[in-house]
Structure formats: C-alpha cells, structure tokens
Short mmCIF file of C-alpha atoms in Angstrom, two decimals:
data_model
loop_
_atom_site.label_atom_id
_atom_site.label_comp_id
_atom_site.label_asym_id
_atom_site.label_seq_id
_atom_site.Cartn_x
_atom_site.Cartn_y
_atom_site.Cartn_z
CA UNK A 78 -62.19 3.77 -25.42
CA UNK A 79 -60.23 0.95 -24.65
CA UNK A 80 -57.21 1.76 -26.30
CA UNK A 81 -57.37 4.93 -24.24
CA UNK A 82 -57.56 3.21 -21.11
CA UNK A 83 -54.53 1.27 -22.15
CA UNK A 84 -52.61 4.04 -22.88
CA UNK A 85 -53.47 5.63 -19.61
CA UNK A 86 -51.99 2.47 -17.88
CA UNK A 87 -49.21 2.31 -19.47
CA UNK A 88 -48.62 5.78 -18.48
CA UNK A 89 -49.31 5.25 -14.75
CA UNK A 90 -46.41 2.48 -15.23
CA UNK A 91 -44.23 4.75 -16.95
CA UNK A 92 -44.52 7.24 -13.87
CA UNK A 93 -44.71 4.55 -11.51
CA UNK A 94 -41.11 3.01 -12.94
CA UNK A 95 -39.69 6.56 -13.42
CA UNK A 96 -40.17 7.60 -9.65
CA UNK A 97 -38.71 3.73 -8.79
CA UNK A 98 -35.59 4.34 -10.74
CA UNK A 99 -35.55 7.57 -9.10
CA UNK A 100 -35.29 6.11 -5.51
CA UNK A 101 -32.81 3.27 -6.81
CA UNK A 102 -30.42 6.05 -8.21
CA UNK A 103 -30.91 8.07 -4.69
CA UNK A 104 -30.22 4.45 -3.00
CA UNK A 105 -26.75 3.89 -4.80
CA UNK A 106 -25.89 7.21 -4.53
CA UNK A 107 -26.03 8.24 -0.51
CA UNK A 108 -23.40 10.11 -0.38
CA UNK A 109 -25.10 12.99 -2.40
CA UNK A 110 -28.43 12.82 0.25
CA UNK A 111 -25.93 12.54 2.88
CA UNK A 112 -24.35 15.63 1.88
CA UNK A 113 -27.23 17.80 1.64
CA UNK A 114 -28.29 16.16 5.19
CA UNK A 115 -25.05 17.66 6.49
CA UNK A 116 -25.67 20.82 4.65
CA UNK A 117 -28.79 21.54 6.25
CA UNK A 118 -27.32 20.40 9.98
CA UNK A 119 -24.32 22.78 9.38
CA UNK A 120 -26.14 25.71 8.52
CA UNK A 121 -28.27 25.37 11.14
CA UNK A 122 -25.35 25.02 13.58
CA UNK A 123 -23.60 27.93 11.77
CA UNK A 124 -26.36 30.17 12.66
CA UNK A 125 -26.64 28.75 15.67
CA UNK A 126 -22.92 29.64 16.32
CA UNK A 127 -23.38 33.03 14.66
CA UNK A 128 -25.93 34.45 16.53
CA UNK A 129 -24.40 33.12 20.14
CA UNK A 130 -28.01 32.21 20.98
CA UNK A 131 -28.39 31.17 24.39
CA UNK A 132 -32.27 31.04 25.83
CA UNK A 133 -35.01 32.99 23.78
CA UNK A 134 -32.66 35.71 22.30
CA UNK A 135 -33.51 35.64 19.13
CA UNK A 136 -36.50 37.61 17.86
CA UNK A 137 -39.13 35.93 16.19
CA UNK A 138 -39.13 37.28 12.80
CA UNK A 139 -35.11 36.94 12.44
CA UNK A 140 -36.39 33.37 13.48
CA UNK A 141 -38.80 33.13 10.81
CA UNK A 142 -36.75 34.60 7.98
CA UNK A 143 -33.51 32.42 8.55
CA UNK A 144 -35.38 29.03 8.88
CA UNK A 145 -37.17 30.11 5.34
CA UNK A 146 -33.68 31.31 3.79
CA UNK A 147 -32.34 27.92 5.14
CA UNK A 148 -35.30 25.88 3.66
CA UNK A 149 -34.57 27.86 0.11
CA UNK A 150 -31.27 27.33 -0.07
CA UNK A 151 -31.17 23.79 1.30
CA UNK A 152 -33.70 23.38 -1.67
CA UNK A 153 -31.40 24.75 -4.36
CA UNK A 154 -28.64 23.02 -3.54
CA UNK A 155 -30.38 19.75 -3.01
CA UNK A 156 -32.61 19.70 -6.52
CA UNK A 157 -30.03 21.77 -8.71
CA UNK A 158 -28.72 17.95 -9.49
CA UNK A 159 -31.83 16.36 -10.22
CA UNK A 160 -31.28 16.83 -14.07
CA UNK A 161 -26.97 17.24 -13.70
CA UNK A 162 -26.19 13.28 -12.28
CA UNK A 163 -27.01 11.27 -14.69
CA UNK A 164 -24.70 11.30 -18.12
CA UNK A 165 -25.73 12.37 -21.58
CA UNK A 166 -25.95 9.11 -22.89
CA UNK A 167 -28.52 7.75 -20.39
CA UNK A 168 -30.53 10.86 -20.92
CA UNK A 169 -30.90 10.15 -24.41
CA UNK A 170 -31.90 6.60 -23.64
CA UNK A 171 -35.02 8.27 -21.43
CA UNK A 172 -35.71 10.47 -24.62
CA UNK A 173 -36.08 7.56 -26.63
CA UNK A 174 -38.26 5.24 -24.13
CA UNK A 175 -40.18 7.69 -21.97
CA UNK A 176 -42.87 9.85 -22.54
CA UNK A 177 -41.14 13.65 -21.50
CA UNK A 178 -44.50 14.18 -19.83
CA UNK A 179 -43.89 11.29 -17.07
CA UNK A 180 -40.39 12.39 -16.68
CA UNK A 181 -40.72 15.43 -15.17
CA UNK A 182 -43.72 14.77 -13.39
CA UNK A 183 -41.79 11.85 -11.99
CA UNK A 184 -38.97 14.22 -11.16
CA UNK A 185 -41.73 16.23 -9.58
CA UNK A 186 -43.39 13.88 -7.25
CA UNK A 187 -40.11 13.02 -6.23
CA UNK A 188 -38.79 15.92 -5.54
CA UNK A 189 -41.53 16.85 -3.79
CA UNK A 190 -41.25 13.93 -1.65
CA UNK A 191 -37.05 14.48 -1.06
CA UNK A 192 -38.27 18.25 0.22
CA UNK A 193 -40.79 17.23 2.49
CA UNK A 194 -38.25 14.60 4.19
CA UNK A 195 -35.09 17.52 4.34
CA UNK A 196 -37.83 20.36 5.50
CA UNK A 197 -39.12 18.42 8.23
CA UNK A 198 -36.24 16.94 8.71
CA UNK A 199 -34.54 20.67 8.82
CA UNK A 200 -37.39 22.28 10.88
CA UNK A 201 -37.08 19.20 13.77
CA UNK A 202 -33.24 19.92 14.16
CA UNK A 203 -33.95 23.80 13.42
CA UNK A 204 -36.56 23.92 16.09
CA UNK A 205 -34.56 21.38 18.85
CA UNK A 206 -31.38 23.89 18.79
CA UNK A 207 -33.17 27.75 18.05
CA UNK A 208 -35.88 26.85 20.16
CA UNK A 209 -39.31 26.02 18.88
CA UNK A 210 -41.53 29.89 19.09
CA UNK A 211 -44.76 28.33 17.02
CA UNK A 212 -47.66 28.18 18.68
CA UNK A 213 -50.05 26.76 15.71
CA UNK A 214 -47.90 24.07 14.81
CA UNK A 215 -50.79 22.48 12.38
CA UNK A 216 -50.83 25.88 10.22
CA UNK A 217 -46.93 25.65 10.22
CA UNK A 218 -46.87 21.85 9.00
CA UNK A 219 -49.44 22.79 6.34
CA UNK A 220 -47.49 25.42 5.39
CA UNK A 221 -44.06 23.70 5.67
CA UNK A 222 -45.54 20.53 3.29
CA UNK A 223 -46.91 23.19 0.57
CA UNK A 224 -43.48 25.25 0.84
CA UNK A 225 -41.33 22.03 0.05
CA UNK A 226 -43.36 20.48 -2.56
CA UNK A 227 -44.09 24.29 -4.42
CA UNK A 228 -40.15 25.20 -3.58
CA UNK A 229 -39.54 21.10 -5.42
CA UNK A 230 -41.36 21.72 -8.19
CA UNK A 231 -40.67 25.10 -8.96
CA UNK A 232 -37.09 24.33 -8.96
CA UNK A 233 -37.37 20.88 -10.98
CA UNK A 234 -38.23 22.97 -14.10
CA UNK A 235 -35.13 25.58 -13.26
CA UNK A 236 -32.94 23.09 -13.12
CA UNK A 237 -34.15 21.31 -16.24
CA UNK A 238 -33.13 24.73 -17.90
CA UNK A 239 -29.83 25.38 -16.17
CA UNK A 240 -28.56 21.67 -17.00
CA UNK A 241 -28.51 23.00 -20.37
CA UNK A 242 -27.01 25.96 -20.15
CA UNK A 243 -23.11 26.47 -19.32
CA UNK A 244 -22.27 27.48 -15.83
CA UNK A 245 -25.72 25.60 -14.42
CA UNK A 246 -24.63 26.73 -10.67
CA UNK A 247 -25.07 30.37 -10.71
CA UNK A 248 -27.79 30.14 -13.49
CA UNK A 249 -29.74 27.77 -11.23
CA UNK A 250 -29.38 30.68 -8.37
CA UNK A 251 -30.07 33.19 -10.73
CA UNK A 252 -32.98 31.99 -12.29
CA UNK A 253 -35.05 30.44 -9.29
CA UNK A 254 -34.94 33.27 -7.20
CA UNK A 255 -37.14 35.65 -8.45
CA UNK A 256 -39.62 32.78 -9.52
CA UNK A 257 -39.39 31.53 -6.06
CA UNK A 258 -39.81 34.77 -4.27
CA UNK A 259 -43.75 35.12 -4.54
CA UNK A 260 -44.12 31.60 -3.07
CA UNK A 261 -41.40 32.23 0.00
CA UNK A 262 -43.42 35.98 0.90
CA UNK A 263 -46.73 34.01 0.87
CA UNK A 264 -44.85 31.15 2.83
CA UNK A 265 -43.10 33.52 5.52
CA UNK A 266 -46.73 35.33 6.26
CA UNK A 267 -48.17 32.34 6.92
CA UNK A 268 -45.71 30.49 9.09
CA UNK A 269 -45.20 34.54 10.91
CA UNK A 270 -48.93 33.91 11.67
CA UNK A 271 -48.57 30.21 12.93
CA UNK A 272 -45.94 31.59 15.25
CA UNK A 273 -48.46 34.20 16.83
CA UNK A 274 -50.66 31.24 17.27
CA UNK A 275 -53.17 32.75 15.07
CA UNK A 276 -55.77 30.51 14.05
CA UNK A 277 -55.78 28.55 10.63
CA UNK A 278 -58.91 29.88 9.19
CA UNK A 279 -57.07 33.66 9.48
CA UNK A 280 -54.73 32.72 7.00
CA UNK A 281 -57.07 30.64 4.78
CA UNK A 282 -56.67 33.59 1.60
CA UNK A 283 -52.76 32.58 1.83
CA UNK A 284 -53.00 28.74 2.18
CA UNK A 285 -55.22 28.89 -0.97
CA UNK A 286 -52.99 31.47 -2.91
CA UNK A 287 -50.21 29.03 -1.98
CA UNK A 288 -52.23 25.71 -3.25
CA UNK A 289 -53.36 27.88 -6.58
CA UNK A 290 -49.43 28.89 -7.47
CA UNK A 291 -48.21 25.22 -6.74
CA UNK A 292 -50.81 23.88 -9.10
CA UNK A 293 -50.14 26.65 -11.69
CA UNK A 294 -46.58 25.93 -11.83
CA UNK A 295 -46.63 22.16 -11.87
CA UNK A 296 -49.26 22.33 -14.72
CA UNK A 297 -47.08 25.02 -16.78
CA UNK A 298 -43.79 22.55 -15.72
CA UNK A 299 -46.03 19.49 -17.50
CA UNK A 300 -46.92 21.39 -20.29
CA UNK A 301 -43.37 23.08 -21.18
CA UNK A 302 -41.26 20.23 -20.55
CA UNK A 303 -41.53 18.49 -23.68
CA UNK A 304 -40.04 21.51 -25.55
CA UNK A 305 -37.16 21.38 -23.30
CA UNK A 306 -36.40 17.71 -23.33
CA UNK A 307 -36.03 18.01 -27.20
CA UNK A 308 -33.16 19.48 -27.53
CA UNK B 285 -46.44 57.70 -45.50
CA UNK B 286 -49.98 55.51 -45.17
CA UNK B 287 -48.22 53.07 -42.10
CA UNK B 288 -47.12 56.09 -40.78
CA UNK B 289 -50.35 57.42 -39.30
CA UNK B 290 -49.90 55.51 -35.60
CA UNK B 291 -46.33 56.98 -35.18
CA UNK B 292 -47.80 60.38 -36.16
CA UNK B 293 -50.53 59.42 -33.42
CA UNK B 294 -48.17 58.70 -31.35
CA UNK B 295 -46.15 61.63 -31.28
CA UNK B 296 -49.15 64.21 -31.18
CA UNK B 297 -50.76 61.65 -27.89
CA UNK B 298 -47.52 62.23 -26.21
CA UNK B 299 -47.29 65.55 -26.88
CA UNK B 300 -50.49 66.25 -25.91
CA UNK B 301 -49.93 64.11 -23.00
CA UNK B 302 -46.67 66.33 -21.79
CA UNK B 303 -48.48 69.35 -21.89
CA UNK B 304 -51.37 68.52 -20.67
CA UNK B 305 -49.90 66.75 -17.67
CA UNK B 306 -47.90 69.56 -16.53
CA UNK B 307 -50.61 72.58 -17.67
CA UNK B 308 -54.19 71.36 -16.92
CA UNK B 309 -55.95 71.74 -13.77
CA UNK B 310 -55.66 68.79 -11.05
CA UNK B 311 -57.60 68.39 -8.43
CA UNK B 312 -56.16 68.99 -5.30
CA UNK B 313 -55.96 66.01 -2.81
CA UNK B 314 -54.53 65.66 0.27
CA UNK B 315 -50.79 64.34 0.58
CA UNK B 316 -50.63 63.82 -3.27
CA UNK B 317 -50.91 67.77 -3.95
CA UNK B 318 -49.24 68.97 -7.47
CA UNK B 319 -47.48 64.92 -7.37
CA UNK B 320 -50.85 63.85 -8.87
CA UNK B 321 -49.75 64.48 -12.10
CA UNK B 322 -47.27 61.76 -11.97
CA UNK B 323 -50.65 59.42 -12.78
CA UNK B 324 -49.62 60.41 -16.56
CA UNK B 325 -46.13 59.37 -16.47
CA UNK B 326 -45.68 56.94 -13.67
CA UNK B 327 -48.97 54.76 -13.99
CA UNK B 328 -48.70 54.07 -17.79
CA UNK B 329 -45.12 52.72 -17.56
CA UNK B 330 -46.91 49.93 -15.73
CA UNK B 331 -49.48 49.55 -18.26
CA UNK B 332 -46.61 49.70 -21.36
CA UNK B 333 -44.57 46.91 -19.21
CA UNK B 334 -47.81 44.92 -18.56
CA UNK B 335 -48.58 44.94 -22.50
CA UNK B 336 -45.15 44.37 -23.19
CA UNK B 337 -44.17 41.31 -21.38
CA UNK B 338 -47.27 39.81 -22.00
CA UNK B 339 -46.74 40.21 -25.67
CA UNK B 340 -43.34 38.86 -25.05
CA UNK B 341 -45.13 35.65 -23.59
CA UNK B 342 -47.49 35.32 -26.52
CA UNK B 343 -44.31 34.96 -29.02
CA UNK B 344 -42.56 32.38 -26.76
CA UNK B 345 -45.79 30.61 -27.18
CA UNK B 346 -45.71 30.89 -30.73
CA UNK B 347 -42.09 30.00 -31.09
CA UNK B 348 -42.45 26.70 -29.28
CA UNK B 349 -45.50 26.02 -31.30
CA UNK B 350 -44.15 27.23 -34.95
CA UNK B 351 -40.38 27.13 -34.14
CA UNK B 352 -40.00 30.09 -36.56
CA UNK B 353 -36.98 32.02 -35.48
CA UNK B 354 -38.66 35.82 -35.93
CA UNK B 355 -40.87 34.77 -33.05
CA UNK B 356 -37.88 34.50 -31.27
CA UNK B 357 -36.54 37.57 -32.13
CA UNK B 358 -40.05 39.59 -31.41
CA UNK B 359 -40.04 37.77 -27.99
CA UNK B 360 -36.62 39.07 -26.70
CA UNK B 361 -37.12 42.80 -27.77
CA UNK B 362 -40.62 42.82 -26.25
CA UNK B 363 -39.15 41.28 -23.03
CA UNK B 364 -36.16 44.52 -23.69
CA UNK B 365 -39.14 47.00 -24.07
CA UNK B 366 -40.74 45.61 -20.86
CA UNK B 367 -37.40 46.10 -19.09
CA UNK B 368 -37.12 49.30 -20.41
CA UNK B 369 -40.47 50.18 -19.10
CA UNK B 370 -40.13 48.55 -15.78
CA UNK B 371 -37.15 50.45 -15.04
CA UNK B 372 -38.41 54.06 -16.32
CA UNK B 373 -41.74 53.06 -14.05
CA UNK B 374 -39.45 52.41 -11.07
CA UNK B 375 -37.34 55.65 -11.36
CA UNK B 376 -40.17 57.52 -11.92
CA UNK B 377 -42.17 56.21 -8.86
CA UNK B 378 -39.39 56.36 -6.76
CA UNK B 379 -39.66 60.67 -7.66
CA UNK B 380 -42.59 60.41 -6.74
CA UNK B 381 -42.50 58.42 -3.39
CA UNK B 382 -39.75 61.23 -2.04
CA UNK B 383 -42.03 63.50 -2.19
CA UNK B 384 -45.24 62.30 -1.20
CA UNK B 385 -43.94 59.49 1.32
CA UNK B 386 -40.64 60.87 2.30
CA UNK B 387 -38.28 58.23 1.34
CA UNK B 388 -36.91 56.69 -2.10
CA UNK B 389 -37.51 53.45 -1.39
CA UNK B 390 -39.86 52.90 1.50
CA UNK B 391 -40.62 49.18 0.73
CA UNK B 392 -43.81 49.31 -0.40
CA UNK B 393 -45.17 45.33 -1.55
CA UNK B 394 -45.62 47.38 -4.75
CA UNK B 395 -42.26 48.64 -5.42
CA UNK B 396 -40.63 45.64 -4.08
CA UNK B 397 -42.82 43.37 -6.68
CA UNK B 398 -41.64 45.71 -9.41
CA UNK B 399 -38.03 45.13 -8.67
CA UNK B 400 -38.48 41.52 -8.41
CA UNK B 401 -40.30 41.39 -11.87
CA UNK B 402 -36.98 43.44 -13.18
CA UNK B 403 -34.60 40.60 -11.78
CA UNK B 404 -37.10 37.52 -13.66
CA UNK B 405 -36.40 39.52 -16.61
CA UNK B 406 -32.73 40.29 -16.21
CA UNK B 407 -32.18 36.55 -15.01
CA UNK B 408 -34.07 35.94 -18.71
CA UNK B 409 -31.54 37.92 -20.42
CA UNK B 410 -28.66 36.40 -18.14
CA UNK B 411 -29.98 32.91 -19.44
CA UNK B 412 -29.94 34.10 -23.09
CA UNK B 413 -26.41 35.20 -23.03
CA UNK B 414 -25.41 31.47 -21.51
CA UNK B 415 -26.41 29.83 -23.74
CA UNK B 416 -24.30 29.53 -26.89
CA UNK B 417 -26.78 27.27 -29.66
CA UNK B 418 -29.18 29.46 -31.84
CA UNK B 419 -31.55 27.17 -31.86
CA UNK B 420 -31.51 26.16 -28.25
CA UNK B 421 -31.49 29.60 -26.95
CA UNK B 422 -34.17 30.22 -28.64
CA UNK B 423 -36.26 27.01 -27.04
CA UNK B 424 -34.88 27.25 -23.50
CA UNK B 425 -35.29 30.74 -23.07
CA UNK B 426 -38.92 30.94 -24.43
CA UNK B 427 -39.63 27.95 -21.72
CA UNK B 428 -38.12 30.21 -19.26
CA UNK B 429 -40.09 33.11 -20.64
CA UNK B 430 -43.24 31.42 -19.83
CA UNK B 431 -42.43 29.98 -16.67
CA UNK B 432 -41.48 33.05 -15.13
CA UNK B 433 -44.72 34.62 -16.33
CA UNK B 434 -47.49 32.90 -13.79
CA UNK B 435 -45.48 34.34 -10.96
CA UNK B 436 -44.81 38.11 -12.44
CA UNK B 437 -48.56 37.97 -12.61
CA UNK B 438 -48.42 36.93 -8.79
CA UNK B 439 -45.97 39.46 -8.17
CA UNK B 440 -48.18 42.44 -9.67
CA UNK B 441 -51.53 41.25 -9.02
CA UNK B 442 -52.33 39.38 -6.40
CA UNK B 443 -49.54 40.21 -3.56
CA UNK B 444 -49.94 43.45 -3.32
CA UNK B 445 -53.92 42.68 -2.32
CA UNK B 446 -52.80 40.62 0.26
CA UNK B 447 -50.67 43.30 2.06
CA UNK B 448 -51.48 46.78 2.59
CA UNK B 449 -49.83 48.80 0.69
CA UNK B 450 -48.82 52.68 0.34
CA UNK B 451 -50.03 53.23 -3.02
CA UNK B 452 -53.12 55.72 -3.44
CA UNK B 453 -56.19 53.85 -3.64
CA UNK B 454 -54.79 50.85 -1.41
CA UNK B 455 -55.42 50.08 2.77
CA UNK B 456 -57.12 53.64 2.87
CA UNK B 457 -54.89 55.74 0.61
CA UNK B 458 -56.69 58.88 -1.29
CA UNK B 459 -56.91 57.05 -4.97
CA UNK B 460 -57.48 57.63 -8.18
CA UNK B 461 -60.46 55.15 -7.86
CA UNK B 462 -63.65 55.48 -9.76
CA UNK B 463 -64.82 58.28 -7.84
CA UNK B 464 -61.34 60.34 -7.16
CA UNK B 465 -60.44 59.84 -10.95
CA UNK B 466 -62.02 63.10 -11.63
CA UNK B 467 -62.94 63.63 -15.61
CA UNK B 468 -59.93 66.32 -16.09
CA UNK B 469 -57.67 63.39 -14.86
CA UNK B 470 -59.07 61.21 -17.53
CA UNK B 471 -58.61 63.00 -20.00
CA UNK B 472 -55.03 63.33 -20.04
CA UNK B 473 -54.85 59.89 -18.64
CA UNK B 474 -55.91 57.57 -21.10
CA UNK B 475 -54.83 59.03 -24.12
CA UNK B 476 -51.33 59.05 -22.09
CA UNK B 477 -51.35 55.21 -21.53
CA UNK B 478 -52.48 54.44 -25.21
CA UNK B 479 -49.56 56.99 -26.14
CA UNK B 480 -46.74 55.53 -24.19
CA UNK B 481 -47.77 51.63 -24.97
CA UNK B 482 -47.76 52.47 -29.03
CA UNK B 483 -44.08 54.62 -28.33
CA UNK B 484 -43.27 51.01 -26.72
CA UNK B 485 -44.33 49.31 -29.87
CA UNK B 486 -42.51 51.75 -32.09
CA UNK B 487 -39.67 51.39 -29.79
CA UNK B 488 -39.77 47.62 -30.17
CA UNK B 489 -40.55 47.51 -33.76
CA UNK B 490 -37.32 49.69 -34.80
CA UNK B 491 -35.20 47.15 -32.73
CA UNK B 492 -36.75 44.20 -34.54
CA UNK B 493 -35.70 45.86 -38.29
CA UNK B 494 -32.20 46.26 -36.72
CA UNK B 495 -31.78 42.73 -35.08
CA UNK B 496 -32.90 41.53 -38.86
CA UNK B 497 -30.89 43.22 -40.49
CA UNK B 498 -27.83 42.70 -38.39
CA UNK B 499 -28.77 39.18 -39.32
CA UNK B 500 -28.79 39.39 -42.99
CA UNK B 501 -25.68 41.31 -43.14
CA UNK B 502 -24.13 38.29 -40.76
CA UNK B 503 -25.29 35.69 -43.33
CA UNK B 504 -24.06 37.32 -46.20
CA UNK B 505 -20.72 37.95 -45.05
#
C-alpha cells in the first residue's frame, strides 16, 4: 500500500519536472513561440487583406470556417516540433530516466496549455480586426478551450509518429487531418451556434461528444505511447 | 477440399445474392423505386469495411502486444481490404445517389465521413511507405492504426446522428428500418452481407499467402 503510494508520488514529480523542463526549454527558446505568435497575426492579417473587409462584409459562416482553419493550422505548425527540437541524444537520456507514460502526458498538458494561450490569443486579435459576430461568447470560450486542448493532444501523438518517420512535415499534415476532422465538424457546429446566440444547453449533445473524444484520445495517446517511445 | 467449404459458400451466397438482387420482387417505395436493390450491394460494402478495419485494429493490438511480425502483415492487408471496400461502397453509393437524389456527390454527413475514413487509411498507407525500418514500420504504423480508429468510429457512428442526413431511414427518409425492411428484402440481404464480408476474407487471406511468400523467396535469395 505504501509502496504504491510512493510510486504514485514519484510519478506526480516525474510529470511535475517533465512539464517544468518543458516551460524552461520554451523559455530559452522564444524565438520558436515568437514565430508561431507572428504566424497566427499574419494569417489573420492575410485574410484580412484578402478578403478587403471593410464593416460587416463578411458572412458569418466564411467567418466561422476561416477562424477554425486558422486555429488548425496555427496548431500544426505550432506542436509539429514538440517531439522534432530536442536532439537524439537527449531523447535517449528521457528513455532511460522517465517513465514514457509521464512524457507524453507531460507533452500533453503542455500542449494543451501552449493552445489555449495561441487560440485565445488568436481569437482576441481575430475578433478585434474581422469583427467580433458571437453573440454567446460563454458557449464559444467553452468551445474554443475544448478545441485547443483536443486539437493539442490529438496532434502530440501525430507528431510523436511523424518525428520518426522521414519527411515529418507533410506526414504530420497528412496524418492529423483526417484524425482531426471529426473534432473540427463538432467544433465549427458549436461555435456556428454560439454565433446565432443560441443558448448553451442547445448544444449540450456536442459539448459532451467533444469532452468524450478528447478523453478517448488522450487515454488511447497514454496507453500507445510506450510502444512508440521504444524504438 | 475440406477448408474449401466457406469459399464454396461464398461463391454460391454471392451468386445467389446477384440474382436475387436484380430478379426478386422489391417493394416499391417512394423516391427509392427499382434503386432499392442497391441495399444488397451498396449497404454490405459498409458492413465488409466495418469488419475489416476493425479486424485490422485487433492485429495492431496484437502486434504491439506479441511483436510477431505476421500480425503485422494480417494488419496491413485487412486495412487494404477495408480500403478496397470503402472505395467500392463509395462508387457504388454515389450510383445510387444520381439517381435517387440527383447529384453524385450531394454532401451528405454520410458520404463525406466515408471519404474521410478513406484518407485515415490512405494517410496509414502513406505512413507505411515512409518509413524505411521493418521493425519500426511495423510498431509506428500499428500505433497509428489504432489511433486513427476511435475517430473512424466517430466518423461513421456518431456524426452522422448529430446531423440530418439524406440517407433512407435518417431526418425522415423512407428506410429500410425494422418495419420498411420487408421479409423479401431480408432475404437477399443478409445472406448478401455474410457473402461479401467472407469474399473480403478470402480476398485478404490470398494476399497474406502472397506477401509470405514474397518474403521467403526475399530471404532465400
């Protein structure tokens, strides 16, 4: 009993640690958060540009649809490293100290965390030069928070596979879109009904479908990523 | 001659099941008319794909578990059956949908799940070919295999309740529901998806021999 409880401890360390070093490396490394900062404010300004919006010209589903394809790609681009910065060598010195389990769910949680900051980050500067057509902003938060942290760990897993293989920047495209695409229809309905101002409870069926697939996935992500460390 | 008694079943279900199909009486509903009979060539492609990729799944599982390298290979050409099947079922409901809905692709939640299941399991074969260790391929795409499974079942199961879709049976459709599934249906029917899913297995099972032998030869050379 007790030895269980130890173990358990030293586990909560292990994550707790993990996630730190995470932060540290995202500390002495700026420029790459930077970059995907000015990713997200160019695209934005590129549609912006694009679409010569001035005033409320834009309909709202074109609305809807480009923030979401923004979002997605934003979260690609910005996760796709997670497993590629650090060098082989290091990597094997996790493999020999860390338990594979707390890895990725370290990778997870903080992934989830660096999606949550870009997507509200993204939907503030999104909203301030599109215009701002949601009416239930509450449903579209919700939504927005359980996009980001399915979209992060979805994608944590995907790139854990494409690190391995070859040419990791199409494969990571290739293989996270059609996971991702159940999540992003389920996400797009719900934030199309926040912008009609529908009422939360109306899309209480999605919110739950979304909260079930983000727990299915990070539970299959736990359980798989053991195999995948191995190699 | 003695294992060959589910091919001969086989053969004589589909048989029976081509005939049948195109000769028996239907009943006569509105919109779907004659197209009805596409229910014994359209709907068990789904069923084949469903057993197929699922059974795909189940020897990713058992790879990562045994690390035996057959598993592997029983995986991938299960996964190739399922494509197989997914593709037929798409071509064959998109006959269909010009004639009872007017368009080839009228992006129904159905159809569009369908494809998107079709590009998990070309991005699994896409993965496969990039990567270059046996071994490795073996692990990474059976992970992948896996992974992508939770949301195919997404795709085909639970998204297409949440939207209405054009499909008989859904948001108000004539169906072949419980009650519209008249007897003379069903009897063509089910021996037609039990025919088609063990033609799958054949299929899959002939591919297997050949990927095994193409890898003895490559050893002993």
């Amino acid at each position: 009993m007790n030895k269980e409880k130890n173990n358990k401890i030293r586990y909560l360390k292990q994550l707790n640690t993990l996630i730190k070093k995470e932060l540290t490396l995202e500390w002495r490394q700026k420029f790459a958060i930077n970059g995907i900062l000015l990713y997200l404010a160019s695209t934005i300004f590129i549609c912006y540009m694009s679409f010569r919006l001035k005033g409320n010209l834009i309909n709202p589903i074109t609305w809807n649809a480009l923030f979401w394809i923004i979002i997605v790609f934003t979260a690609i681009n910005s996760i796709s490293k997670s497993f590629n910065q650090e060098r082989e060598g290091r990597q094997l010195y996790y493999y020999l100290i860390a338990n594979p389990q707390a890895i990725i769910l370290s990778k997870i949680i903080y992934n989830s965390g660096l999606m949550l900051l870009l997507s509200l980050i993204g939907y503030w500067v999104y909203g301030l030069i599109m215009n701002n057509p949601v009416e239930n902003h509450w449903l579209f938060l919700i939504n927005l928070c359980l996009a980001s942290t399915g979209f992060a760990s979805t994608l944590t897993l995907i790139s854990a596979i494409a690190s391995k293989a070859n040419n990791s920047g199409a494969l990571m495209a290739v293989l996270s879109f059609p996971v991702m695409l159940p999540m992003l229809l389920i996400v797009i309905k719900i934030s199309k009904n926040a912008m009609d101002g529908l009422s939360t409870s109306t899309s209480m069926d999605e919110i739950l479908t979304l909260v079930a697939i983000n727990m299915i996935v990070v539970t299959v992500s736990y359980l798989l990523f053991p195999y995948l460390w191995r190699s | 001659m003695k294992k060959a008694w589910w091919k001969i079943l086989t053969a004589a279900l589909l048989l029976y099941t081509v005939i049948g199909g195109l000769i028996f009486d239907v009943p006569r509903l509105n919109i779907l008319n004659e197209t009805i009979r596409a229910l014994h060539f359209h709907v068990p492609m789904w069923f084949g794909m469903i057993i197929m990729l699922l059974t795909s799944v189940i020897y990713s599982i058992k790879y990562l578990k045994s690390g035996d390298y057959n598993h592997d290979i029983k995986s991938v050409e299960f996964a190739n059956t399922g494509i197989v099947f997914g593709l037929l079922g798409i071509v064959t409901g998109m006959v269909w949908a010009q004639f009872t809905w007017g368009e080839w692709w009228s992006g129904d939640p159905k159809q569009n799940a369908a494809a998107i299941g079709m590009l998990i399991y070309m991005a699994f074969m896409v993965l496969r070919g990039s990567l270059e260790d046996e071994q490795q391929r073996a692990r990474i795409s059976a992970v992948y295999n896996i992974f992508a499974f939770p949301s195919l079942v997404v795709l085909l199961f639970i998204l297409p309740r949440l939207t209405d879709s054009l499909h008989p049976g859904n948001g108000g459709n004539p169906g072949f529901n419980a009650y519209d599934l008249d007897s003379n249906l069903r009897l063509v029917f089910y021996p037609a998806v039990i025919g088609w899913a063990l033609l799958g297995l054949w299929l899959t099972t002939l591919k297997i021999r050949y990927r095994k032998l193409q890898e003895k030869l490559f050893i002993d050379s």
